[in-house]
Tab-separated table of C-alpha atoms and ligand atoms in Angstrom:
chain	number	residue	atom	x	y	z
A	1	MET	CA	70.662	-124.285	77.989
A	2	LYS	CA	70.040	-122.004	75.005
A	3	LEU	CA	70.534	-118.299	75.656
A	4	ASP	CA	69.536	-115.687	73.107
A	5	PHE	CA	72.251	-113.237	74.071
A	6	PRO	CA	76.042	-113.295	74.420
A	7	PHE	CA	77.123	-114.256	77.921
A	8	ALA	CA	80.216	-114.284	80.086
A	9	GLU	CA	81.308	-116.154	83.177
A	10	VAL	CA	82.010	-114.017	86.237
A	11	SER	CA	82.787	-114.665	89.893
A	12	GLU	CA	81.209	-112.480	92.529
A	13	GLY	CA	81.538	-113.261	96.214
A	14	ALA	CA	81.270	-117.048	96.521
A	15	ALA	CA	79.127	-117.321	93.378
A	16	HIS	CA	80.140	-118.348	89.861
A	17	LEU	CA	77.709	-116.816	87.438
A	18	LEU	CA	76.774	-116.767	83.822
A	19	VAL	CA	75.672	-113.218	83.005
A	20	PRO	CA	74.744	-111.291	79.841
A	21	ASP	CA	77.907	-109.982	78.221
A	22	ILE	CA	76.909	-106.454	77.304
A	23	ALA	CA	78.866	-103.223	77.190
A	24	ARG	CA	78.088	-101.158	80.279
A	25	ARG	CA	79.224	-98.056	82.027
A	26	LYS	CA	79.604	-97.670	85.771
A	27	GLY	CA	76.382	-96.691	87.546
A	28	PRO	CA	72.771	-97.764	87.700
A	29	GLY	CA	72.644	-99.794	84.487
A	30	THR	CA	69.577	-99.976	82.329
A	31	ALA	CA	66.882	-102.564	81.844
A	32	GLY	CA	67.188	-104.396	78.531
A	33	PRO	CA	65.772	-107.458	76.830
A	34	TRP	CA	68.290	-109.659	78.668
A	35	PRO	CA	68.420	-110.531	82.391
A	36	PHE	CA	69.970	-107.742	84.402
A	37	TYR	CA	73.375	-107.972	86.039
A	38	ASN	CA	75.245	-104.946	87.367
A	39	PRO	CA	78.729	-105.539	88.834
A	40	THR	CA	78.529	-102.103	90.499
A	41	MET	CA	75.891	-103.609	92.798
A	42	ALA	CA	78.384	-106.159	94.176
A	43	VAL	CA	78.955	-103.777	97.097
A	44	ASN	CA	75.235	-104.003	97.901
A	45	ARG	CA	75.364	-107.805	97.830
A	46	ASP	CA	78.660	-107.895	99.799
A	47	LEU	CA	77.223	-105.797	102.627
A	48	SER	CA	73.876	-107.591	102.582
A	49	ALA	CA	75.602	-110.983	102.816
A	50	ILE	CA	77.590	-109.758	105.825
A	51	VAL	CA	74.401	-108.574	107.527
A	52	LEU	CA	72.472	-111.774	106.762
A	53	ALA	CA	75.323	-113.801	108.224
A	54	LYS	CA	74.403	-112.199	111.605
A	55	TRP	CA	70.694	-111.680	110.958
A	56	PRO	CA	68.759	-111.316	114.249
A	57	GLY	CA	65.891	-113.579	113.186
A	58	PRO	CA	65.171	-116.887	111.479
A	59	LEU	CA	66.344	-117.416	107.879
A	60	GLY	CA	64.737	-120.794	107.216
A	61	SER	CA	63.156	-119.661	104.006
A	62	VAL	CA	64.274	-116.610	102.024
A	63	LEU	CA	63.107	-115.112	98.743
A	64	ASP	CA	65.186	-113.334	96.113
A	65	GLY	CA	62.062	-111.588	94.859
A	66	LEU	CA	63.466	-109.788	91.790
A	67	ALA	CA	66.246	-112.209	91.014
A	68	ALA	CA	67.313	-111.392	87.378
A	69	THR	CA	70.410	-113.666	87.055
A	70	GLY	CA	70.013	-115.042	90.591
A	71	ALA	CA	73.304	-113.430	91.682
A	72	TRP	CA	72.082	-112.310	95.090
A	73	GLY	CA	69.989	-115.393	95.886
A	74	ILE	CA	72.958	-117.624	95.101
A	75	ARG	CA	75.172	-115.530	97.347
A	76	MET	CA	72.506	-115.750	100.087
A	77	ALA	CA	72.609	-119.535	99.776
A	78	LEU	CA	76.414	-119.724	99.776
A	79	GLU	CA	77.453	-116.956	102.178
A	80	THR	CA	74.715	-116.578	104.773
A	81	ARG	CA	72.904	-118.903	107.122
A	82	ALA	CA	69.779	-118.978	104.925
A	83	ASP	CA	68.516	-122.572	104.713
A	84	ARG	CA	66.276	-122.485	101.664
A	85	VAL	CA	66.432	-119.843	98.942
A	86	THR	CA	63.595	-119.329	96.455
A	87	PHE	CA	64.108	-117.249	93.321
A	88	ASN	CA	61.449	-115.191	91.586
A	89	ASP	CA	61.368	-113.004	88.499
A	90	TRP	CA	58.619	-112.309	86.019
A	91	SER	CA	60.919	-112.192	83.015
A	92	PRO	CA	60.802	-115.311	80.795
A	93	GLU	CA	64.471	-114.699	79.860
A	94	ALA	CA	65.571	-114.640	83.500
A	95	ILE	CA	64.158	-118.012	84.543
A	96	PRO	CA	66.422	-120.350	82.491
A	97	LEU	CA	69.468	-118.260	83.424
A	98	ILE	CA	68.639	-118.404	87.137
A	99	ARG	CA	68.194	-122.192	86.848
A	100	GLU	CA	71.557	-122.505	85.082
A	101	ASN	CA	73.279	-120.378	87.736
A	102	VAL	CA	71.686	-122.372	90.549
A	103	ARG	CA	72.966	-125.584	88.905
A	104	ARG	CA	76.479	-124.187	88.349
A	105	ASN	CA	76.807	-123.423	92.050
A	106	GLY	CA	75.743	-126.909	93.110
A	107	LEU	CA	72.488	-125.698	94.652
A	108	ALA	CA	68.910	-126.890	94.488
A	109	ALA	CA	66.212	-124.219	94.662
A	110	ASP	CA	62.694	-123.345	93.575
A	111	VAL	CA	62.616	-120.843	90.750
A	112	HIS	CA	59.270	-119.128	90.175
A	113	ARG	CA	58.073	-116.902	87.400
A	114	SER	CA	55.512	-114.572	88.916
A	115	ASP	CA	54.658	-110.974	89.669
A	116	LEU	CA	56.294	-110.379	93.041
A	117	ARG	CA	53.425	-108.093	94.083
A	118	SER	CA	50.997	-110.996	94.139
A	119	SER	CA	53.264	-113.904	95.106
A	120	VAL	CA	54.782	-112.178	98.151
A	121	ARG	CA	51.389	-111.591	99.783
A	122	GLU	CA	51.293	-115.221	100.922
A	123	GLY	CA	54.021	-114.358	103.415
A	124	ARG	CA	55.851	-117.666	103.411
A	125	TYR	CA	59.313	-116.213	103.875
A	126	ASP	CA	61.509	-115.166	106.777
A	127	PHE	CA	63.342	-112.700	104.533
A	128	VAL	CA	62.344	-111.127	101.231
A	129	ASP	CA	64.687	-109.173	99.003
A	130	VAL	CA	63.282	-106.348	96.892
A	131	ASP	CA	65.870	-105.025	94.442
A	132	PRO	CA	63.968	-103.355	91.599
A	133	PHE	CA	64.803	-100.993	88.785
A	134	GLY	CA	64.222	-97.602	90.443
A	135	PRO	CA	61.838	-97.263	93.393
A	136	PRO	CA	60.841	-100.167	95.670
A	137	THR	CA	57.493	-98.504	96.474
A	138	PRO	CA	55.357	-100.631	94.073
A	139	PHE	CA	56.390	-103.762	95.997
A	140	LEU	CA	56.432	-102.762	99.637
A	141	SER	CA	52.712	-102.726	100.490
A	142	SER	CA	52.198	-106.281	99.252
A	143	ALA	CA	55.501	-107.419	100.771
A	144	PHE	CA	54.552	-106.087	104.220
A	145	GLU	CA	51.000	-107.393	103.852
A	146	GLY	CA	52.412	-110.913	103.945
A	147	VAL	CA	54.093	-110.478	107.354
A	148	LYS	CA	52.830	-112.971	109.897
A	149	GLY	CA	54.649	-112.548	113.180
A	150	SER	CA	57.845	-111.096	111.799
A	151	ALA	CA	59.932	-111.003	108.637
A	152	GLY	CA	63.059	-109.330	107.340
A	153	PHE	CA	63.334	-107.287	104.177
A	154	GLY	CA	66.226	-106.129	102.039
A	155	ILE	CA	65.107	-103.033	100.147
A	156	THR	CA	67.111	-101.280	97.452
A	157	ALA	CA	66.183	-97.919	95.944
A	158	THR	CA	67.991	-96.659	92.859
A	159	ASP	CA	65.738	-93.638	92.362
A	160	THR	CA	68.295	-91.607	94.261
A	161	ALA	CA	67.748	-88.424	92.248
A	162	VAL	CA	64.196	-88.458	93.614
A	163	LEU	CA	65.000	-89.422	97.223
A	164	CYS	CA	68.067	-87.190	97.493
A	165	GLY	CA	66.317	-84.030	96.380
A	166	THR	CA	66.806	-83.437	92.658
A	167	TYR	CA	63.108	-84.073	91.952
A	168	PRO	CA	61.237	-83.011	95.114
A	169	ARG	CA	57.759	-83.230	93.544
A	170	ALA	CA	58.350	-86.817	92.446
A	171	CYS	CA	59.526	-87.620	95.981
A	172	GLU	CA	56.386	-86.125	97.527
A	173	LYS	CA	54.243	-88.107	95.120
A	174	ARG	CA	56.122	-91.393	95.483
A	175	TYR	CA	57.167	-91.372	99.144
A	176	GLY	CA	54.852	-88.710	100.570
A	177	ALA	CA	57.892	-86.809	101.827
A	178	ARG	CA	59.863	-83.712	100.966
A	179	PRO	CA	63.602	-84.299	100.340
A	180	LEU	CA	66.431	-81.758	100.453
A	181	ARG	CA	69.009	-81.316	97.756
A	182	SER	CA	72.107	-80.766	99.868
A	183	PRO	CA	75.328	-82.463	100.980
A	184	GLN	CA	73.090	-84.403	103.415
A	185	GLY	CA	70.763	-85.470	100.549
A	186	ALA	CA	71.684	-89.177	100.602
A	187	GLU	CA	71.189	-89.512	104.368
A	188	ILE	CA	67.887	-87.651	104.118
A	189	GLY	CA	66.876	-89.903	101.200
A	190	LEU	CA	67.644	-93.041	103.203
A	191	ARG	CA	65.679	-91.652	106.155
A	192	ILE	CA	62.738	-90.858	103.844
A	193	LEU	CA	62.811	-94.454	102.592
A	194	LEU	CA	62.840	-95.743	106.196
A	195	GLY	CA	60.080	-93.299	107.140
A	196	TYR	CA	58.025	-94.681	104.254
A	197	CYS	CA	58.669	-98.275	105.410
A	198	HIS	CA	57.598	-97.258	108.901
A	199	ARG	CA	54.397	-95.680	107.578
A	200	ILE	CA	53.268	-98.679	105.556
A	201	SER	CA	54.139	-100.968	108.486
A	202	GLU	CA	52.092	-98.820	110.843
A	203	GLU	CA	49.112	-98.903	108.469
A	204	ARG	CA	49.187	-102.707	108.801
A	205	ASN	CA	49.596	-102.649	112.553
A	206	LEU	CA	53.231	-103.664	112.231
A	207	ARG	CA	56.406	-102.051	113.436
A	208	MET	CA	59.640	-101.617	111.560
A	209	ARG	CA	63.169	-101.494	112.880
A	210	PRO	CA	66.266	-100.870	110.764
A	211	ILE	CA	69.020	-103.461	111.055
A	212	LEU	CA	71.342	-101.587	108.693
A	213	GLY	CA	70.800	-98.759	106.242
A	214	PHE	CA	73.440	-97.297	103.976
A	215	SER	CA	74.113	-95.483	100.752
A	216	ALA	CA	76.709	-96.426	98.136
A	217	GLU	CA	77.356	-95.815	94.454
A	218	HIS	CA	73.962	-94.928	92.939
A	219	PHE	CA	71.674	-96.691	95.433
A	220	LEU	CA	70.236	-96.655	98.939
A	221	ARG	CA	69.785	-99.891	100.850
A	222	ALA	CA	67.680	-100.658	103.916
A	223	LEU	CA	67.747	-103.993	105.701
A	224	VAL	CA	64.829	-103.983	108.125
A	225	MET	CA	62.827	-106.240	110.427
A	226	VAL	CA	59.042	-105.897	110.402
A	227	SER	CA	57.008	-107.474	113.178
A	228	SER	CA	53.489	-107.380	114.565
A	229	GLY	CA	52.484	-104.784	117.100
A	230	SER	CA	52.737	-101.058	117.091
A	231	ALA	CA	55.240	-98.863	118.867
A	232	SER	CA	55.994	-95.173	118.810
A	233	ALA	CA	58.710	-94.454	116.287
A	234	PRO	CA	61.210	-91.651	115.790
A	235	VAL	CA	59.674	-90.135	112.665
A	236	GLY	CA	59.420	-86.396	112.092
A	237	HIS	CA	60.522	-83.364	110.089
A	238	VAL	CA	63.592	-81.144	110.080
A	239	VAL	CA	64.513	-77.712	108.742
A	240	ARG	CA	67.837	-76.039	108.154
A	241	GLY	CA	68.577	-73.895	111.227
A	242	GLY	CA	70.186	-70.451	111.113
A	243	ASP	CA	73.548	-71.916	112.114
A	244	GLY	CA	73.468	-74.487	109.315
A	245	GLY	CA	72.432	-77.608	111.261
A	246	LEU	CA	69.277	-79.626	110.573
A	247	ILE	CA	66.877	-79.192	113.467
A	248	ALA	CA	63.525	-80.697	114.456
A	249	ALA	CA	60.479	-78.998	112.915
A	250	THR	CA	56.766	-79.504	112.501
A	251	ALA	CA	55.271	-80.638	109.206
A	252	ALA	CA	53.585	-77.249	108.876
A	253	GLU	CA	56.830	-75.283	108.919
A	254	ARG	CA	57.919	-73.678	105.684
A	255	ASP	CA	60.657	-75.748	103.990
A	256	ALA	CA	60.108	-78.644	106.398
A	257	VAL	CA	61.910	-81.760	105.145
A	258	GLY	CA	60.284	-85.150	105.716
A	259	PRO	CA	58.588	-87.017	107.194
A	260	LEU	CA	61.709	-89.027	107.764
A	261	TRP	CA	63.135	-91.608	110.140
A	262	LEU	CA	65.108	-89.801	112.842
A	263	GLY	CA	66.234	-92.840	114.813
A	264	SER	CA	69.302	-94.987	114.376
A	265	LEU	CA	70.050	-96.300	110.891
A	266	GLY	CA	71.082	-99.652	112.291
A	267	ASP	CA	70.755	-101.989	115.228
A	268	ALA	CA	74.001	-101.266	117.071
A	269	ALA	CA	74.128	-104.721	118.694
A	270	VAL	CA	73.994	-106.366	115.261
A	271	VAL	CA	76.184	-103.832	113.459
A	272	HIS	CA	79.051	-104.202	115.947
A	273	GLU	CA	79.045	-107.965	115.282
A	274	LEU	CA	79.405	-107.595	111.514
A	275	GLN	CA	82.638	-108.842	109.994
A	276	PRO	CA	83.934	-108.937	106.429
A	277	SER	CA	84.083	-112.446	105.021
A	278	GLU	CA	86.614	-114.077	102.712
A	279	TRP	CA	84.390	-112.917	99.804
A	280	THR	CA	84.116	-109.260	100.808
A	281	SER	CA	85.843	-106.811	98.462
A	282	VAL	CA	88.262	-104.209	99.855
A	283	VAL	CA	85.817	-101.424	98.979
A	284	SER	CA	82.963	-103.143	100.833
A	285	ALA	CA	85.169	-103.874	103.870
A	286	ARG	CA	86.101	-100.198	104.031
A	287	LEU	CA	82.454	-99.202	103.860
A	288	LEU	CA	81.585	-101.670	106.609
A	289	SER	CA	84.266	-100.249	108.862
A	290	LEU	CA	82.862	-96.729	108.424
A	291	LEU	CA	79.294	-97.930	109.029
A	292	LYS	CA	80.390	-99.523	112.305
A	293	THR	CA	82.101	-96.339	113.426
A	294	GLU	CA	79.166	-94.076	112.701
A	295	CYS	CA	76.299	-96.361	113.680
A	296	GLU	CA	75.679	-94.824	117.097
A	297	MET	CA	76.181	-91.227	116.049
A	298	PRO	CA	73.306	-88.742	115.903
A	299	PRO	CA	71.495	-88.084	112.601
A	300	PHE	CA	73.064	-85.834	109.974
A	301	PHE	CA	76.496	-84.322	109.620
A	302	VAL	CA	78.347	-81.196	108.683
A	303	THR	CA	80.789	-80.974	105.787
A	304	THR	CA	83.976	-78.976	105.799
A	305	ASP	CA	82.833	-77.547	102.432
A	306	GLU	CA	79.772	-76.019	104.116
A	307	LEU	CA	81.847	-74.660	106.982
A	308	ALA	CA	84.392	-73.212	104.555
A	309	ALA	CA	81.621	-71.447	102.642
A	310	ARG	CA	79.983	-70.101	105.811
A	311	GLU	CA	83.192	-69.035	107.495
A	312	HIS	CA	84.995	-67.852	104.343
A	313	ARG	CA	88.042	-69.820	105.355
A	314	SER	CA	89.873	-72.742	103.875
A	315	PRO	CA	89.236	-75.997	105.701
A	316	PRO	CA	91.651	-77.820	107.969
A	317	ARG	CA	92.413	-81.455	107.205
A	318	LEU	CA	89.394	-83.579	107.974
A	319	ASP	CA	91.219	-85.807	110.470
A	320	ARG	CA	92.549	-82.738	112.333
A	321	PHE	CA	89.044	-81.343	112.567
A	322	ILE	CA	87.704	-84.657	113.891
A	323	GLU	CA	90.550	-84.945	116.409
A	324	GLY	CA	89.897	-81.350	117.478
A	325	LEU	CA	86.237	-82.092	118.172
A	326	ARG	CA	87.209	-85.144	120.202
A	327	ALA	CA	89.826	-83.163	122.111
A	328	ILE	CA	87.148	-80.758	123.354
A	329	GLY	CA	84.993	-83.627	124.568
A	330	HIS	CA	82.725	-84.434	121.627
A	331	GLN	CA	82.094	-87.544	119.645
A	332	ALA	CA	83.138	-87.144	116.021
A	333	THR	CA	83.581	-89.532	113.083
A	334	ARG	CA	83.727	-89.534	109.316
A	335	THR	CA	80.552	-90.600	107.557
A	336	HIS	CA	80.068	-92.879	104.573
A	337	PHE	CA	77.480	-90.430	103.224
A	338	HIS	CA	80.014	-87.786	102.218
A	339	PRO	CA	83.798	-87.782	101.741
A	340	ARG	CA	84.147	-84.508	103.663
A	341	GLY	CA	81.356	-85.039	106.162
A	342	VAL	CA	81.712	-85.255	109.949
A	343	LYS	CA	79.121	-86.719	112.274
A	344	THR	CA	79.386	-85.159	115.673
A	345	ASP	CA	77.385	-84.359	118.759
A	346	ALA	CA	79.038	-80.927	118.909
A	347	PRO	CA	76.564	-78.068	118.353
A	348	PRO	CA	76.971	-76.213	115.020
A	349	ARG	CA	78.336	-73.114	116.760
A	350	GLU	CA	81.107	-75.115	118.378
A	351	CYS	CA	81.947	-76.783	115.059
A	352	ALA	CA	82.249	-73.359	113.462
A	353	ARG	CA	84.474	-72.046	116.296
A	354	LEU	CA	86.829	-75.027	116.049
A	355	PHE	CA	86.821	-74.781	112.264
A	356	ARG	CA	87.995	-71.167	112.513
A	357	ASP	CA	90.665	-72.099	115.043
A	358	LEU	CA	92.015	-74.894	112.858
A	359	SER	CA	91.676	-73.217	109.495
A	360	PRO	CA	95.205	-73.085	108.073
A	361	THR	CA	94.974	-69.793	106.196
A	362	GLY	CA	92.307	-67.692	107.813
A	363	SER	CA	90.034	-65.823	105.427
A	364	THR	CA	90.482	-66.959	101.840
A	365	GLY	CA	88.709	-66.967	98.541
A	366	ASP	CA	89.931	-70.498	97.970
A	367	SER	CA	87.491	-72.873	99.662
A	368	ARG	CA	88.680	-75.991	97.906
A	369	PRO	CA	88.219	-78.915	100.260
A	370	ALA	CA	91.143	-80.624	101.951
A	371	SER	CA	90.697	-84.355	102.354
B	401	SAM	C1	67.329	-104.621	89.092
B	401	SAM	S1	66.865	-106.200	88.557
B	401	SAM	C2	67.283	-107.240	89.905
B	401	SAM	C3	68.758	-107.451	90.092
B	401	SAM	C4	69.115	-108.583	91.018
B	401	SAM	N1	68.417	-108.514	92.286
B	401	SAM	C5	70.608	-108.687	91.234
B	401	SAM	O1	71.066	-108.673	92.414
B	401	SAM	O2	71.360	-108.775	90.255
B	401	SAM	C6	65.110	-106.166	88.671
B	401	SAM	C7	64.437	-107.446	88.211
B	401	SAM	O3	63.065	-107.367	88.592
B	401	SAM	C8	62.276	-108.032	87.618
B	401	SAM	N2	60.901	-107.534	87.811
B	401	SAM	C9	60.440	-106.278	87.596
B	401	SAM	N3	59.155	-106.181	87.999
B	401	SAM	C10	58.798	-107.395	88.485
B	401	SAM	C11	57.614	-107.903	89.088
B	401	SAM	N4	56.534	-107.145	89.257
B	401	SAM	N5	57.608	-109.194	89.511
B	401	SAM	C12	58.694	-109.973	89.351
B	401	SAM	N6	59.846	-109.543	88.770
B	401	SAM	C13	59.896	-108.272	88.358
B	401	SAM	C14	62.931	-107.692	86.311
B	401	SAM	O4	62.619	-108.676	85.330
B	401	SAM	C15	64.430	-107.699	86.703
B	401	SAM	O5	65.005	-108.949	86.440
């Protein structure tokens, strides 16, 4: 195979890959004239492989819709129970590289060069992965249009500055929802993405249920099942209440955030079954463990930074605060969305009272977070 760019051999998960050898910095990565490969996204593929290993639906035929080097499709073939993986990308440079990577891993697969927006409408797949540069919105209508009966989707969004509140106008335009720049921005962004998936499902008389949603690095990821039939769904708006919590609101309320998905971010029965595999990195295994712990907790969380600012006190250690909440009869866990966040069913006023009780120094100008 002749490649018009320097390349390097890498191993990721169970896959051995030839990828463009270009200088990169950590983060989203940029599109270039060569097929795209971002090692930072290994955590996305690690978690997705774990979920697909326990996928609650058929995986006879799966599509890596925006395949680039084929990294994820090859991992689907090697690490999950997918029977037949098809690769698609519209880039002429990507196709020979995907074919080479398929060959290197001892696989046989169809590799198509087409615009995903038209090819996915045929709906021949049990699972379709949509991992674009930036927003997934240009692909989702056509992807959901193809659903006959039911299908799974893996959806990545890297337009996190939009979804998490830095560019609210762009979010309203792209997702039809208002975000909130705040410590809870990533969770709100993920819920806006799920709310959007719900809306375009509903428009096609389909219903959507999240199997697992999470945020990591510079991206949001939603693994969802879409099936025929409609059902009422937990979608709505929230506003920041006077005591700091996010509370239900109507769309008409000033500063209302949403519409967003207010239900569970995962299917608890599936999530509790998830296990790291021999190919899962330590970082991904740690993330999985946190996702399992928080999967049945209510939406949103409070951070000790916010409490410190409100109460003008320095924060107690996070684990002491969590233990304290549990000791007074509440559920409380860390959250993967924020290093100093706590998901709890305790009302904001009770969180504040406990925070004051546990604060090591009382009133202080120093509100640096303890971890
Ligand atoms: C972010 S990369 C995908 C990365 C890949 N999924 C992985 O895990 O490494 C996005 C890819 O989508 C391809 N692409 C963009 N728009 C497309 C379209 N409309 N149809 C098919 N491929 C497209 C690009 O050529 C690029 O290879």
